[in-house]
XYZ file of C-alpha atoms in Angstrom:
724
model
C 0.000 0.000 0.000
C 1.551 3.297 -1.135
C 0.978 6.684 0.416
C 1.298 10.061 -1.293
C 3.463 12.820 0.148
C 0.392 15.084 0.516
C -1.439 12.392 2.483
C 1.599 11.865 4.722
C 1.661 15.568 5.566
C -2.062 15.529 6.343
C -1.675 12.483 8.580
C 1.319 13.876 10.405
C -0.470 17.148 11.077
C -3.534 15.436 12.474
C -1.845 12.752 14.544
C 0.945 14.746 16.145
C 2.406 12.405 18.744
C -0.833 10.436 18.967
C -2.051 7.045 17.885
C -4.510 6.471 15.062
C -5.835 3.024 14.317
C -7.185 1.941 10.965
C -7.923 -1.335 9.224
C -7.273 -2.730 5.797
C -3.532 -1.966 5.839
C -1.173 -4.242 3.946
C 1.301 -6.457 5.762
C 4.139 -4.166 4.709
C 2.652 -1.338 6.719
C 3.896 -2.830 9.984
C 7.436 -1.474 9.518
C 6.353 2.073 8.745
C 4.083 2.479 11.767
C 2.352 5.823 11.931
C 3.121 6.701 8.341
C 0.416 4.311 7.216
C -2.389 5.286 9.574
C -4.808 7.541 7.721
C -6.793 10.356 9.383
C -10.304 8.953 8.880
C -9.863 5.805 10.877
C -12.098 4.748 13.752
C -10.029 5.953 16.664
C -7.646 8.737 17.633
C -5.819 9.008 20.927
C -3.755 12.110 21.665
C -0.831 12.634 24.010
C -3.072 15.098 25.869
C -5.314 12.138 26.789
C -7.940 13.212 24.271
C -9.862 10.300 22.813
C -11.807 10.771 19.587
C -14.035 8.082 18.126
C -15.231 8.575 14.573
C -18.864 7.705 13.849
C -18.813 6.051 10.433
C -22.449 5.887 9.291
C -25.040 8.579 8.528
C -27.037 9.576 11.617
C -30.672 9.797 10.525
C -32.225 9.637 13.977
C -31.602 5.922 14.502
C -28.917 6.662 17.107
C -25.862 5.131 15.436
C -23.675 8.163 16.128
C -23.966 7.093 19.773
C -24.327 3.294 19.620
C -21.484 2.535 17.185
C -18.876 4.473 19.208
C -20.173 2.721 22.345
C -18.955 -0.589 20.887
C -15.447 0.804 20.352
C -15.369 2.483 23.759
C -16.381 -0.755 25.487
C -13.473 -2.740 24.112
C -11.061 0.174 24.452
C -11.805 0.416 28.197
C -12.401 4.144 28.465
C -14.732 6.357 30.439
C -17.641 7.150 28.106
C -17.831 10.664 29.525
C -14.237 11.395 28.506
C -14.493 10.710 24.784
C -15.428 12.917 21.855
C -17.493 11.539 18.984
C -16.960 13.091 15.558
C -18.948 12.326 12.426
C -16.609 10.824 9.856
C -16.671 11.811 6.218
C -16.933 9.274 3.427
C -13.871 7.047 3.263
C -13.502 3.530 1.905
C -11.262 2.489 4.803
C -14.222 2.702 7.141
C -16.139 0.110 5.134
C -19.680 0.607 3.895
C -21.129 3.899 5.153
C -24.824 3.486 4.716
C -28.101 3.871 6.610
C -30.795 1.376 5.675
C -32.192 -2.034 6.490
C -31.406 -1.625 10.201
C -27.942 -2.966 9.397
C -25.527 -0.633 11.204
C -25.138 -2.529 14.469
C -25.098 -6.080 13.152
C -22.742 -5.419 10.229
C -20.258 -3.342 12.263
C -20.329 -5.273 15.557
C -17.178 -7.325 14.969
C -15.280 -4.581 13.152
C -15.836 -1.991 15.860
C -15.063 -4.401 18.679
C -11.827 -5.133 16.848
C -11.076 -1.410 16.563
C -11.412 -0.878 20.303
C -9.754 -4.115 21.347
C -6.771 -3.532 19.054
C -6.186 -0.097 20.543
C -6.332 -1.447 24.075
C -4.006 -4.324 23.173
C -1.378 -1.953 21.762
C -1.559 0.332 24.780
C -1.178 -2.582 27.177
C 1.753 -3.946 25.158
C 3.437 -0.535 25.288
C 3.003 -0.264 29.051
C 4.271 -3.810 29.584
C 7.363 -2.963 27.576
C 8.062 0.129 29.662
C 7.694 -1.846 32.903
C 9.497 -4.871 31.420
C 6.767 -7.236 32.549
C 4.396 -9.554 30.724
C 1.188 -8.170 29.223
C -0.822 -10.498 31.457
C 0.442 -8.500 34.417
C -1.208 -5.366 33.034
C -4.830 -4.399 32.595
C -6.712 -1.405 31.194
C -9.395 0.532 33.001
C -11.059 3.920 32.326
C -8.340 5.171 29.969
C -5.407 3.962 32.080
C -3.122 0.914 31.903
C -2.321 -0.430 35.364
C 0.437 -2.654 36.731
C -0.931 -5.577 38.725
C 2.345 -5.877 40.682
C 2.720 -2.412 42.121
C -0.389 -0.455 41.101
C 1.679 1.897 38.916
C -0.155 3.266 35.900
C 0.159 5.081 32.593
C -2.586 7.123 31.006
C -3.435 6.333 27.412
C -2.037 9.707 26.429
C 1.327 8.874 27.967
C 1.450 5.651 25.942
C 0.026 6.917 22.638
C 3.267 7.964 20.953
C 5.114 4.690 21.572
C 2.008 2.600 20.934
C 1.782 4.056 17.432
C 5.032 2.299 16.550
C 3.600 -1.167 17.155
C 2.010 -3.523 14.691
C -1.788 -3.388 14.730
C -3.034 -6.804 15.896
C -5.332 -8.466 13.405
C -7.338 -10.552 15.882
C -7.214 -9.002 19.363
C -9.092 -10.733 22.158
C -12.548 -9.423 23.082
C -14.096 -8.832 26.468
C -16.496 -11.356 27.896
C -19.995 -9.815 27.530
C -20.552 -10.352 31.261
C -17.864 -7.707 31.837
C -19.483 -5.056 29.635
C -19.717 -1.682 31.357
C -20.967 0.476 28.469
C -22.781 -1.920 26.142
C -26.216 -2.693 27.532
C -26.539 0.557 29.450
C -28.517 3.675 28.558
C -26.510 6.523 27.052
C -28.018 9.777 25.899
C -27.391 10.780 22.300
C -24.021 12.427 21.797
C -25.722 15.331 19.984
C -28.645 15.781 22.387
C -27.304 18.964 23.960
C -26.695 20.540 20.556
C -30.107 19.463 19.269
C -32.099 20.952 22.140
C -30.062 24.183 22.037
C -30.421 24.510 18.272
C -26.692 24.251 17.524
C -26.601 20.780 15.928
C -25.763 20.947 12.240
C -28.367 19.263 10.089
C -28.045 19.344 6.326
C -30.282 22.368 5.984
C -27.978 24.298 8.368
C -24.794 23.481 6.477
C -24.184 26.544 4.354
C -20.785 27.635 3.132
C -19.727 31.278 3.016
C -20.919 32.803 -0.252
C -23.211 29.881 -1.042
C -26.230 30.530 -3.255
C -29.628 28.894 -2.685
C -31.650 27.082 -5.353
C -35.220 25.865 -5.556
C -36.538 23.760 -8.412
C -39.991 23.966 -9.970
C -40.574 20.387 -11.058
C -43.048 18.946 -13.528
C -46.221 18.163 -11.553
C -46.818 15.005 -13.590
C -44.436 12.110 -13.099
C -42.438 11.402 -16.226
C -43.140 14.828 -17.754
C -40.596 17.356 -19.021
C -40.139 21.055 -19.697
C -41.490 22.201 -23.058
C -40.621 25.889 -22.565
C -40.443 28.499 -19.822
C -40.657 32.265 -19.355
C -38.374 33.588 -16.599
C -38.817 37.322 -17.320
C -40.748 37.989 -14.097
C -38.455 35.762 -12.064
C -35.363 37.702 -13.094
C -36.943 40.949 -11.875
C -36.890 39.686 -8.285
C -34.083 41.105 -6.189
C -31.487 38.459 -5.395
C -32.219 36.053 -8.264
C -28.966 35.190 -10.069
C -29.701 32.294 -12.444
C -32.583 30.353 -13.972
C -31.585 26.910 -15.235
C -33.452 24.153 -17.023
C -32.873 20.735 -15.443
C -33.588 17.604 -17.434
C -34.698 14.305 -15.951
C -31.786 12.127 -14.934
C -32.515 8.465 -15.542
C -29.908 7.092 -13.147
C -31.785 8.605 -10.198
C -35.205 9.032 -11.830
C -34.951 12.764 -11.223
C -38.011 14.806 -12.141
C -37.401 17.454 -14.826
C -37.847 21.097 -13.931
C -36.500 24.628 -13.823
C -34.146 25.815 -11.067
C -34.074 29.330 -9.644
C -30.760 30.248 -8.020
C -30.654 33.253 -5.707
C -28.795 34.909 -2.862
C -31.166 33.494 -0.260
C -34.025 31.049 0.217
C -36.744 33.704 0.192
C -35.639 35.149 -3.143
C -35.293 31.686 -4.675
C -38.774 30.607 -3.582
C -40.309 33.908 -4.655
C -38.621 33.564 -8.035
C -39.920 30.029 -8.371
C -43.513 31.244 -7.891
C -43.020 33.830 -10.640
C -41.863 31.266 -13.206
C -44.131 30.446 -16.138
C -43.496 26.943 -17.438
C -45.171 25.013 -20.220
C -44.966 21.299 -19.486
C -45.021 18.253 -21.699
C -46.866 15.897 -19.368
C -46.454 12.822 -21.544
C -48.374 9.622 -20.861
C -48.261 10.116 -17.090
C -51.118 12.629 -17.140
C -53.639 9.796 -17.359
C -52.342 7.976 -14.260
C -54.671 7.747 -11.263
C -55.203 5.745 -8.090
C -58.437 4.385 -9.544
C -56.622 3.184 -12.645
C -53.881 1.526 -10.592
C -56.474 -0.255 -8.455
C -58.140 -1.551 -11.612
C -54.817 -3.019 -12.696
C -54.463 -4.735 -9.317
C -57.889 -6.311 -9.689
C -57.172 -7.420 -13.245
C -54.045 -9.247 -12.121
C -55.661 -10.752 -9.018
C -58.385 -12.245 -11.175
C -55.828 -14.629 -12.698
C -52.658 -16.419 -11.651
C -49.717 -14.265 -10.683
C -46.939 -13.670 -13.219
C -44.218 -14.660 -10.744
C -44.506 -17.904 -8.809
C -42.667 -17.488 -5.518
C -43.531 -20.663 -3.624
C -45.676 -23.753 -4.151
C -45.718 -26.402 -1.391
C -48.024 -29.431 -1.411
C -51.212 -29.388 -3.489
C -53.089 -26.159 -2.787
C -55.965 -26.872 -5.180
C -56.677 -30.299 -3.706
C -56.519 -28.865 -0.196
C -59.170 -26.248 -0.952
C -61.375 -28.825 -2.673
C -61.097 -31.158 0.309
C -61.599 -28.679 3.153
C -64.780 -26.656 3.439
C -63.680 -24.326 6.239
C -62.066 -21.554 4.214
C -61.984 -17.785 4.031
C -61.070 -15.568 1.084
C -60.290 -11.880 1.508
C -58.664 -8.987 -0.312
C -56.418 -6.629 1.621
C -55.246 -3.233 0.401
C -52.518 -0.749 1.310
C -52.042 2.747 -0.193
C -49.072 4.789 -1.310
C -47.350 6.417 1.679
C -45.093 9.446 1.822
C -41.935 9.502 3.952
C -42.460 13.074 5.257
C -39.256 13.474 7.284
C -39.282 16.668 9.314
C -36.276 18.005 7.414
C -37.259 18.470 3.760
C -34.857 17.410 1.026
C -31.801 19.634 0.705
C -28.195 19.292 -0.362
C -25.054 21.390 -0.907
C -22.472 21.149 -3.660
C -19.353 23.080 -4.567
C -18.076 21.905 -7.938
C -14.746 23.284 -9.157
C -12.645 22.493 -12.207
C -11.043 19.275 -10.982
C -12.534 18.722 -7.547
C -15.866 18.719 -5.832
C -17.113 18.931 -2.254
C -20.647 17.975 -1.252
C -22.495 17.794 2.039
C -25.984 17.334 3.345
C -28.498 14.757 4.578
C -28.231 11.387 2.857
C -28.443 7.700 3.689
C -26.098 6.809 0.813
C -22.959 8.990 0.817
C -21.104 6.511 -1.394
C -23.816 6.680 -4.024
C -23.752 10.486 -3.892
C -20.020 10.359 -4.629
C -20.544 8.082 -7.630
C -23.385 10.282 -8.802
C -21.255 13.427 -8.540
C -18.513 11.792 -10.547
C -20.982 10.771 -13.245
C -22.458 14.263 -13.521
C -19.210 16.235 -13.430
C -16.653 13.827 -14.868
C -14.464 14.438 -11.819
C -12.714 11.299 -10.489
C -14.244 9.942 -7.307
C -10.993 10.375 -5.392
C -11.322 14.145 -5.964
C -14.860 14.291 -4.592
C -15.126 14.937 -0.871
C -18.378 13.837 0.759
C -19.184 15.280 4.172
C -22.012 13.954 6.329
C -24.324 16.067 8.458
C -27.050 14.940 10.829
C -30.192 13.977 8.954
C -33.618 15.145 10.072
C -35.244 11.817 9.271
C -34.834 9.440 6.358
C -37.153 6.412 6.608
C -35.818 5.273 3.226
C -36.450 8.499 1.301
C -32.810 9.513 1.433
C -31.735 6.239 -0.140
C -32.483 8.197 -3.308
C -30.195 11.063 -4.245
C -32.264 13.019 -6.773
C -32.089 16.190 -4.672
C -28.296 15.837 -4.365
C -28.118 15.434 -8.150
C -29.895 18.785 -8.519
C -27.341 20.545 -6.303
C -24.396 18.960 -8.104
C -25.824 19.748 -11.550
C -26.527 23.388 -10.701
C -23.150 24.022 -9.057
C -21.398 22.323 -11.962
C -23.155 24.634 -14.393
C -22.759 27.956 -12.553
C -19.323 27.182 -11.036
C -20.416 28.389 -7.604
C -21.350 26.654 -4.353
C -25.089 26.109 -4.076
C -27.621 24.618 -1.689
C -30.813 23.110 -3.086
C -33.772 23.454 -0.713
C -37.164 21.822 -1.145
C -40.442 23.069 0.272
C -42.774 20.770 2.184
C -44.985 20.620 -0.917
C -42.008 19.485 -3.010
C -41.143 16.923 -0.383
C -44.537 15.219 -0.501
C -45.327 15.577 -4.196
C -41.927 14.397 -5.469
C -41.453 11.572 -3.023
C -40.657 7.941 -3.821
C -43.720 6.476 -2.163
C -44.261 3.227 -0.302
C -45.676 0.899 -2.955
C -49.452 0.520 -3.051
C -50.947 -2.928 -3.456
C -53.781 -5.391 -3.193
C -53.432 -8.907 -1.807
C -55.852 -11.782 -2.379
C -55.655 -14.291 0.444
C -57.367 -17.628 0.872
C -56.802 -20.170 3.651
C -58.428 -23.367 4.862
C -58.669 -25.457 8.027
C -58.718 -29.254 8.220
C -61.151 -31.333 10.302
C -59.088 -30.656 13.429
C -59.327 -26.913 12.771
C -55.636 -26.718 11.971
C -54.319 -24.466 9.217
C -53.818 -26.703 6.200
C -53.795 -24.378 3.177
C -52.643 -20.801 2.509
C -52.727 -18.940 -0.790
C -51.526 -15.411 -1.507
C -51.778 -13.672 -4.858
C -50.314 -10.174 -4.587
C -50.189 -7.285 -7.012
C -48.395 -4.047 -6.148
C -46.497 -1.190 -7.636
C -42.863 -2.044 -7.182
C -39.548 -0.552 -6.177
C -36.977 -0.510 -8.959
C -33.819 -2.411 -8.041
C -31.417 -0.760 -10.490
C -32.229 2.887 -11.044
C -32.156 3.987 -14.649
C -32.130 0.536 -16.231
C -34.728 -0.094 -18.918
C -34.791 -3.795 -18.017
C -34.564 -3.289 -14.277
C -35.962 -6.135 -12.184
C -38.484 -5.260 -9.507
C -38.756 -6.277 -5.911
C -41.706 -8.562 -5.339
C -42.841 -6.831 -2.107
C -43.879 -10.195 -0.622
C -41.610 -12.769 0.986
C -41.967 -16.502 0.263
C -40.183 -17.495 3.487
C -42.199 -15.259 5.815
C -44.502 -16.807 8.433
C -46.646 -18.914 8.026
C -44.682 -20.307 5.054
C -42.990 -23.581 6.010
C -45.647 -24.404 8.598
C -48.608 -24.961 6.273
C -48.504 -28.191 4.235
C -50.193 -26.592 1.228
C -48.834 -23.123 0.490
C -48.731 -21.037 -2.670
C -47.533 -17.475 -3.219
C -47.720 -15.536 -6.491
C -46.968 -11.975 -7.465
C -47.551 -9.515 -10.313
C -45.976 -6.046 -10.395
C -47.961 -3.128 -11.792
C -46.100 -0.667 -13.972
C -46.758 2.993 -13.234
C -45.030 6.343 -13.623
C -45.676 6.988 -9.925
C -42.267 6.589 -8.259
C -41.921 4.040 -5.464
C -39.059 3.465 -3.064
C -38.070 1.937 0.230
C -40.316 3.090 3.084
C -39.469 2.140 6.678
C -39.432 -1.703 6.884
C -39.754 -2.142 3.092
C -42.246 -4.801 2.065
C -42.738 -5.917 5.659
C -44.778 -2.789 6.448
C -47.489 -4.269 4.222
C -46.982 -8.034 4.506
C -47.021 -8.060 8.319
C -50.369 -6.260 8.190
C -51.958 -8.703 5.772
C -50.416 -11.908 7.188
C -51.016 -11.153 10.855
C -54.528 -9.875 10.193
C -55.464 -12.932 8.146
C -53.969 -15.272 10.761
C -56.392 -13.609 13.169
C -59.262 -14.298 10.774
C -58.323 -17.972 10.593
C -58.041 -18.221 14.392
C -61.560 -16.830 14.671
C -62.812 -19.328 12.071
C -61.142 -22.131 14.042
C -62.701 -20.804 17.268
C -59.234 -20.651 18.823
C -57.454 -17.963 20.767
C -55.274 -15.901 18.338
C -52.121 -16.338 20.449
C -52.685 -20.074 20.938
C -53.391 -20.427 17.209
C -50.051 -18.837 16.303
C -48.172 -21.073 18.726
C -49.995 -24.113 17.357
C -48.871 -23.252 13.825
C -45.251 -22.801 14.960
C -45.387 -26.206 16.658
C -43.603 -27.640 19.669
C -40.344 -28.373 17.889
C -37.752 -25.589 17.824
C -36.534 -24.977 14.281
C -34.201 -22.711 12.358
C -36.243 -21.560 9.378
C -34.711 -20.282 6.125
C -35.396 -16.697 5.154
C -33.768 -16.104 1.795
C -34.646 -12.436 1.379
C -34.972 -9.374 3.592
C -34.429 -10.874 6.997
C -32.221 -13.922 6.784
C -30.444 -16.081 6.657
C -32.617 -17.974 9.162
C -35.046 -17.308 11.959
C -35.546 -19.240 15.139
C -39.019 -20.499 15.972
C -37.891 -20.756 19.593
C -37.170 -17.037 19.775
C -40.345 -16.132 17.894
C -42.465 -18.289 20.199
C -40.709 -16.766 23.191
C -41.662 -13.167 22.355
C -45.233 -14.306 21.657
C -45.483 -16.003 25.050
C -43.915 -13.095 26.936
C -46.214 -10.589 25.220
C -49.250 -12.675 26.150
C -48.067 -12.908 29.751
C -47.100 -9.256 30.175
C -50.354 -8.019 28.619
C -52.586 -10.388 30.601
C -53.808 -11.563 27.220
C -55.874 -14.462 28.490
C -57.560 -12.377 31.178
C -60.826 -11.020 29.852
C -61.999 -7.639 31.143
C -65.281 -5.913 30.367
C -64.856 -2.977 27.997
C -61.224 -3.860 27.241
C -60.322 -5.216 23.791
C -56.963 -6.507 22.599
C -55.305 -7.260 19.307
C -52.161 -9.333 18.773
C -49.451 -9.536 16.106
C -45.908 -10.914 15.909
C -43.276 -10.745 13.204
C -39.660 -11.521 12.327
C -37.568 -9.257 10.127
C -33.931 -8.238 9.683
C -32.851 -10.597 12.465
C -35.176 -9.369 15.230
C -38.356 -10.784 16.759
C -41.218 -8.564 17.912
C -44.658 -9.266 19.373
C -47.142 -6.480 20.059
C -50.468 -6.174 21.841
C -52.806 -3.217 21.296
C -55.374 -2.564 24.022
C -58.285 -0.280 23.221
C -61.655 0.815 24.494
C -64.792 2.186 22.845
C -66.133 5.649 23.561
C -69.808 6.627 23.742
C -69.952 6.763 19.929
C -68.486 3.256 19.661
C -65.267 4.701 18.252
C -62.094 2.834 19.333
C -59.372 4.575 21.330
C -56.001 2.970 22.002
C -55.242 2.713 25.699
C -51.758 1.275 25.394
C -49.387 -0.763 23.239
C -47.133 -3.460 24.665
C -44.098 -4.635 22.708
C -41.713 -7.505 23.421
C -38.493 -7.387 21.416
C -35.642 -9.863 20.990
C -32.837 -8.200 19.053
C -29.925 -10.063 20.621
C -27.463 -8.028 22.686
C -28.758 -4.489 23.176
C -25.994 -1.903 22.762
C -27.750 1.267 23.961
C -30.953 0.622 25.896
C -32.014 4.247 25.647
C -31.581 4.254 21.890
C -33.329 0.890 21.584
C -36.363 2.128 23.484
C -36.518 5.249 21.311
C -36.459 3.222 18.109
C -39.115 0.768 19.273
C -41.429 3.497 20.537
C -40.826 5.628 17.447
C -41.558 2.727 15.105
C -44.832 1.994 16.875
C -45.955 5.627 16.703
C -44.888 5.886 13.048
C -46.686 2.664 12.135
C -49.844 3.688 13.979
C -49.863 7.047 12.226
C -49.664 5.334 8.855
C -52.424 2.870 9.796
C -54.702 5.634 11.071
C -54.112 8.380 8.516
C -51.419 7.703 5.902
C -52.447 7.787 2.246
C -51.282 9.382 -1.006
C -53.784 9.365 -3.861
C -53.038 10.071 -7.512
C -55.210 11.966 -10.008
C -54.199 13.229 -13.460
C -50.677 11.977 -12.867
C -50.185 14.050 -9.705
C -50.267 13.461 -5.960
C -53.361 15.061 -4.462
C -51.642 15.643 -1.122
C -49.046 18.373 -0.708
C -48.742 19.381 2.968
C -49.792 18.337 6.457
C -53.308 19.658 5.957
C -53.931 17.039 3.261
C -51.409 14.390 4.342
C -52.396 13.855 7.943
C -49.825 12.774 10.515
C -50.299 11.281 13.946
C -50.488 13.940 16.698
C -49.521 13.773 20.347
C -53.154 13.276 21.360
C -53.303 10.164 19.157
C -50.141 8.557 20.524
C -50.764 5.824 23.105
C -48.880 4.785 26.195
C -46.189 2.310 25.141
C -44.668 -0.442 27.283
C -41.512 -2.132 25.979
C -39.863 -5.319 27.204
C -36.396 -6.166 25.850
C -35.514 -9.861 25.980
C -32.165 -10.500 27.645
C -29.994 -12.312 25.113
C -26.434 -13.420 24.398
C -27.090 -13.592 20.661
C -25.281 -11.181 18.340
C -26.991 -7.785 18.185
C -29.427 -6.812 15.473
C -30.774 -3.443 14.372
C -33.956 -1.854 15.681
C -34.734 1.097 13.447
C -37.594 -0.635 11.641
C -38.543 -3.747 13.596
C -41.437 -2.481 15.702
C -43.327 -0.829 12.836
C -44.635 -3.636 10.553
C -46.972 -5.488 12.912
C -48.562 -2.547 14.743
C -51.165 -2.028 12.002
C -52.279 -5.664 12.314
C -52.398 -5.561 16.124
C -54.487 -2.378 15.880
C -56.837 -3.866 13.263
C -57.209 -7.076 15.255
C -58.077 -5.080 18.373
C -60.753 -3.230 16.400
C -62.230 -6.567 15.364
C -62.217 -7.738 18.985
C -64.111 -4.586 19.965
C -66.536 -4.199 17.062
C -66.622 -7.457 15.096
C -65.572 -5.543 11.966
C -62.523 -6.636 9.987
C -60.052 -4.017 8.760
C -58.734 -5.097 5.375
C -57.896 -1.714 3.938
C -55.570 0.980 5.238
C -55.779 3.630 6.460
C -58.497 2.696 8.962
C -61.703 4.639 8.431
C -63.036 5.063 11.973
C -66.342 6.397 10.679
C -66.960 3.007 9.055
C -65.824 1.130 12.154
C -68.145 2.996 14.501
C -71.126 3.061 12.111
């Protein structure tokens, strides 16, 4: 591994007499010590006893800027209160820097433990050398290496310079989890103080000196383009500098439009309102929710185009067993609506580029910038700010593409800022869909047949590809697959110009609703308790079940049954109380197991009101209990809001919702009391950003059925129909 003179100077200036640890160095690096430790590694220890831990992944509210450094600090043996956490920029040496799929903890667990343990090992080795004793006679504690013989000690700062000359161990020993002092405790977010005092830097705050501000008037119809525009009135507005046509960009499915660039946000938005644009709407102008629903029904009336699973003989099972139910479930498009609207900054120069802002995919932004500007990726610096919510929306980088394109054209730094209306109308929505379900019971009232034919709009796997495959939005290994002798699942995607993308708990946010609701229907048909019915299906034998996509590689029936049983116990499920109604749901995804119970009552108008939600979660080892509780509670509230109110409808190729008056969100008065139980576990940790959301809609719908006898098969729930 070679190092450039410029990089050596940068490293030397940053490290001083300190120790920086990185990974991925070649074997030859061992003889050159500090020379080969780059500045954006995981850990920096200074001779002044300063300890800096670099947070590698985007912080979108999921708490990783706190929880990931906690893993390093645990193995490093330092006082959590004496470290500084700094957001790292994009750098390949840190591995994948990405926020999505609740993957941060589980994919970085071993790497970050190694980072901390290696640092501690080198510091102990340095101290042992100074004392001329064996390393086993030394131990680290709270940023100090101590001598077991005579209680002498060195601070990490005193050892840092000499430690930097040692070889970085490839496989340092880890602490026994029973000795954890940081992992498993509750730590407040490292940015909490800055957030509540208004000093935290989110993307929308990150403005460079002399930076211009741009807003983009986009074609209101998806797939349309600019035919012509008149900017004469726009250019009369004080502060407006440029008006630029922006074409659609296939690689990110960017909507075409016209950008107004000005000295400030107010001038840019005022100039945008003054623009007169003639649009070529194209074929998208005829798209509507009604038309999409018709396509769903057309496909559900015949066999699905894609066969996903076919166990046993489903047709014979339905012919043989008379106890069967058929139902159609429906979910709408949903908007992400993060509190921070889309925004991004770019400063494109002749041969280099710097970008910064809120994104879940900084690596993709770098590749995108290189494609737009022709600048090599190594000359593109990507900075990461805090993100005011992502939920999957910022897996797309269309708004970053706008900033890069505009800056590249005007040769000045620019920040693109979206309005709330832009944010909702040019979203990449949660796919809408309809699901035809049919299931049957045998003579013993056991589930013997299950059929699902699904048709949804679909997320595009490879942006910009004409032959791009689509995600199927349903999962052939999800429960109850594998436990029903006759099981068939089919799927047909519906093509539409309406853009779809990943929305918190992709796919699962719909399938958990339909599966767990229909399981409840079958339990009622069997005249069995819904919890007992689920446990009966799972069986007495503990199994490791395959889960090929979106949650694998396997799931444990023992752990799933355990959260179901605990939830039933903690909620007093089997205790019947007058005027109290409960709904149950349980689900596995992304490595975690969650069971939820919704308890509600009916008011004088027979309208249901949620009294409380109980959640039992098994996510393996919990790193930050405070962060875990926040994610579980937040997912429940988010999922309830979507089930109660969330819906985007399309007419004439446009979203009919454009702000919070038309796209209703859950309010504080709607949020229930939430009780969370974390299962103590020695299993490897899993993420929690999405796990509590998918099943809450089913638990809520099942509670409504318990209270009113009315099944909820379409979201959002229409309470007027429930109480009528």
